[in-house]
C-alpha positions as a printed NumPy array, in Angstrom:
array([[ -1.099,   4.948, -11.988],
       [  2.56 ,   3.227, -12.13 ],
       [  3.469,   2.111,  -9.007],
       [  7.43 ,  -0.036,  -8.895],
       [  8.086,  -0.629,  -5.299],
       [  6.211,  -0.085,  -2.096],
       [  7.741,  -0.729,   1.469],
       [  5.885,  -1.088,   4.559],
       [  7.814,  -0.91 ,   7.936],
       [  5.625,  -1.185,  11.289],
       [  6.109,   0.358,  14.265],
       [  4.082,  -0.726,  17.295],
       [  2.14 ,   1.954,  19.218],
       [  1.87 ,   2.536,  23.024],
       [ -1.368,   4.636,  22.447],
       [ -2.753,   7.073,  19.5  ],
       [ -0.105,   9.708,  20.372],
       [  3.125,   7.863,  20.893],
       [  4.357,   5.824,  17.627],
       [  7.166,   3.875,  19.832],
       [  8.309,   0.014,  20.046],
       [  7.685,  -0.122,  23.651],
       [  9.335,  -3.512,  23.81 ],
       [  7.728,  -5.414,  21.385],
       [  9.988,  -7.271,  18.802],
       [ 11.531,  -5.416,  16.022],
       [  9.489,  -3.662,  13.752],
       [  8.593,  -5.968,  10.799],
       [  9.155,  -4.975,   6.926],
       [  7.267,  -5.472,   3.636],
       [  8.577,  -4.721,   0.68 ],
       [  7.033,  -5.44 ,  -2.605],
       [  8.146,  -5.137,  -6.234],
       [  5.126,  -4.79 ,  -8.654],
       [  7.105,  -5.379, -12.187],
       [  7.434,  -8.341, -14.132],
       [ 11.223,  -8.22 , -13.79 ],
       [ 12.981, -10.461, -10.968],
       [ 12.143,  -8.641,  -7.511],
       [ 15.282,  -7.314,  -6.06 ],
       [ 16.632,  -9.108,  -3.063],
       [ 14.06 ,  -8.566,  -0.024],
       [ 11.157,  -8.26 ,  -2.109],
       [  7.833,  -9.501,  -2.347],
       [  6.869, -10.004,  -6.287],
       [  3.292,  -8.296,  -6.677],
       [  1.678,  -9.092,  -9.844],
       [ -2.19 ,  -8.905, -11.122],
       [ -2.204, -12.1  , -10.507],
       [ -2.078, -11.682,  -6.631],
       [ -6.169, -11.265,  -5.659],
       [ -5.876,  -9.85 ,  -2.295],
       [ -7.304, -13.11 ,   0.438],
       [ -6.571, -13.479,   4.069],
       [ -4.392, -16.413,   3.57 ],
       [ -1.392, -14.202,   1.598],
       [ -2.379, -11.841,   3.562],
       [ -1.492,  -9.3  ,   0.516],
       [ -2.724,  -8.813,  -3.038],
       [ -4.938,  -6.021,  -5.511],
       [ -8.274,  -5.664,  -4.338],
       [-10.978,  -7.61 ,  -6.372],
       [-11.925,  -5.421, -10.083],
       [ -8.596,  -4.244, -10.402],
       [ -7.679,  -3.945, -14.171],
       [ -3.951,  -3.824, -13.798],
       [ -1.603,  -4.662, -16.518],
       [  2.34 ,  -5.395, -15.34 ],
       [  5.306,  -4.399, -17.446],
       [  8.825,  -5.046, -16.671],
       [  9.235,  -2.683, -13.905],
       [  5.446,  -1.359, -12.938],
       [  2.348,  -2.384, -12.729],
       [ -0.362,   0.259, -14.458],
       [ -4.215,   0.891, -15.041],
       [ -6.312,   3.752, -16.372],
       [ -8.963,   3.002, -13.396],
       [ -7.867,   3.753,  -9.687],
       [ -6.825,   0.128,  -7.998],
       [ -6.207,  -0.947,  -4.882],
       [ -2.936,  -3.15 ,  -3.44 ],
       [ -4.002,  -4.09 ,   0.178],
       [ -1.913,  -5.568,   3.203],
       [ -3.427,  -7.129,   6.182],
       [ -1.518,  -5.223,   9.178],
       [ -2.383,  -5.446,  12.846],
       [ -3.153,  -2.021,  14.65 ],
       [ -0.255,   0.047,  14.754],
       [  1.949,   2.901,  13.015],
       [  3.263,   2.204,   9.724],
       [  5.902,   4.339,   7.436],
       [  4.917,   3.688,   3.808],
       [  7.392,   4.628,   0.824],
       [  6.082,   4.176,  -2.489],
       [  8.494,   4.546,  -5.438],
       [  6.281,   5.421,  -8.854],
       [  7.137,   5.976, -11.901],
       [  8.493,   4.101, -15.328],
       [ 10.77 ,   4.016, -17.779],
       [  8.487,   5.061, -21.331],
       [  5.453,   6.991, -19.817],
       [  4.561,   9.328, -17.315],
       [  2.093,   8.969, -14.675],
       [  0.113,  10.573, -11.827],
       [ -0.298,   8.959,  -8.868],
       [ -2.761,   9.181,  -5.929],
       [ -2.371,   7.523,  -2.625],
       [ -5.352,   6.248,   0.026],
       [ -4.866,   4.592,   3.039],
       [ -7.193,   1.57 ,   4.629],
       [ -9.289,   2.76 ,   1.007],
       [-10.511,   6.088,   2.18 ],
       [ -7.491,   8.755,   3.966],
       [ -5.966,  10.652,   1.222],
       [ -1.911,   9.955,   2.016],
       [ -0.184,  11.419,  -1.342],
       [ -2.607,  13.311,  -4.32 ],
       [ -1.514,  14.109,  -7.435],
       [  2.144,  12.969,  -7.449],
       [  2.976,  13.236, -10.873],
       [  6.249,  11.341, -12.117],
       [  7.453,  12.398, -15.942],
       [  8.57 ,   9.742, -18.643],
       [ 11.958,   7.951, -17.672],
       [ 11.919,   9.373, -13.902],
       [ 11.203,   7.834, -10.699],
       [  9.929,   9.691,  -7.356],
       [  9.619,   8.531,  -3.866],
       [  7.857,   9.458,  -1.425],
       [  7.12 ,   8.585,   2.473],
       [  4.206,   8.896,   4.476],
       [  2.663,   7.654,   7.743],
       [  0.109,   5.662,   8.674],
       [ -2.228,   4.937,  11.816],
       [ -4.036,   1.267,  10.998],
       [ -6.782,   0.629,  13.424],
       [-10.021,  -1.564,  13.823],
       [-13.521,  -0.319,  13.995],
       [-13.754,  -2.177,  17.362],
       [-13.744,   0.015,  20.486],
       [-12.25 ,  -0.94 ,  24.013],
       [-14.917,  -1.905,  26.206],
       [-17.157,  -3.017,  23.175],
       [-19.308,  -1.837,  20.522],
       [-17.365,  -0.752,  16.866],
       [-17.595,   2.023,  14.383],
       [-19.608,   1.915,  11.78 ],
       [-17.946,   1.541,   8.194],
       [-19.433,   2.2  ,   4.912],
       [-19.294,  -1.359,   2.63 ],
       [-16.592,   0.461,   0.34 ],
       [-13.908,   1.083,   3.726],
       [-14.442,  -2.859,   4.983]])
């Protein structure tokens, strides 16, 4: 998987149907760049290096075996880049690709809803895509949570 940029832009939520500001401040970007190159203006430079904590707030999950070239970061085992978000609706765009190899590229959100499968970028191209996403908490109004498998926490 060769992933070069990745941009998060939230949009707060009124309820599970409506993905509207309802008058909270202006929606709030993150943008990353996950090559060894200088990150364009903006942009958040993501590297192995970054082990996901509450504190950045950002990072690969723990047991990733990424390597980073100049414009990508790569592995032949599925990894996982995480961002700590409130509750809310999110558009994602993810840019893969690189500039010597192909590479196919799967997509899950909060570790477990399939967002993008398959996307499969050839050597020297780069595709972009843009998806949704609904981030929530396992805690329910009025108490109690749902249950989540140790792999989804």
């Amino acid at each position: 998987m060769r992933t070069k940029f990745i941009s998060f832009t939230a949009v707060v939520a009124c309820s599970l149907l409506v993905a509207a500001n309802c008058g909270a401040a202006e929606p709030t970007s993150f943008n990353f760049s996950f090559g060894s190159e200088q990150a364009p203006p903006d942009f958040t430079p993501a590297s192995p290096a970054n082990i996901y904590d509450k504190e950045t707030g950002f990072g690969f999950e723990r047991g990733a075996a990424v390597i980073q070239s100049a414009d990508f970061c790569t592995s032949d085992k599925p990894f996982y880049f995480s961002v700590a978000l409130p509750e809310g609706n999110y558009k994602v765009t993810a840019t893969f690709g690189g500039s010597k190899s192909g590479s196919t590229n799967t997509v899950k959100a909060e570790l477990r809803r399939l967002m993008l499968e398959n996307i499969s970028v050839a050597p020297g191209k780069f595709e972009t895509r843009t998806f949704a996403v609904n981030v929530r908490t396992p805690k329910i109004a009025g108490g109690g949570e749902v249950h989540l498998k140790d792999r989804e926490k």
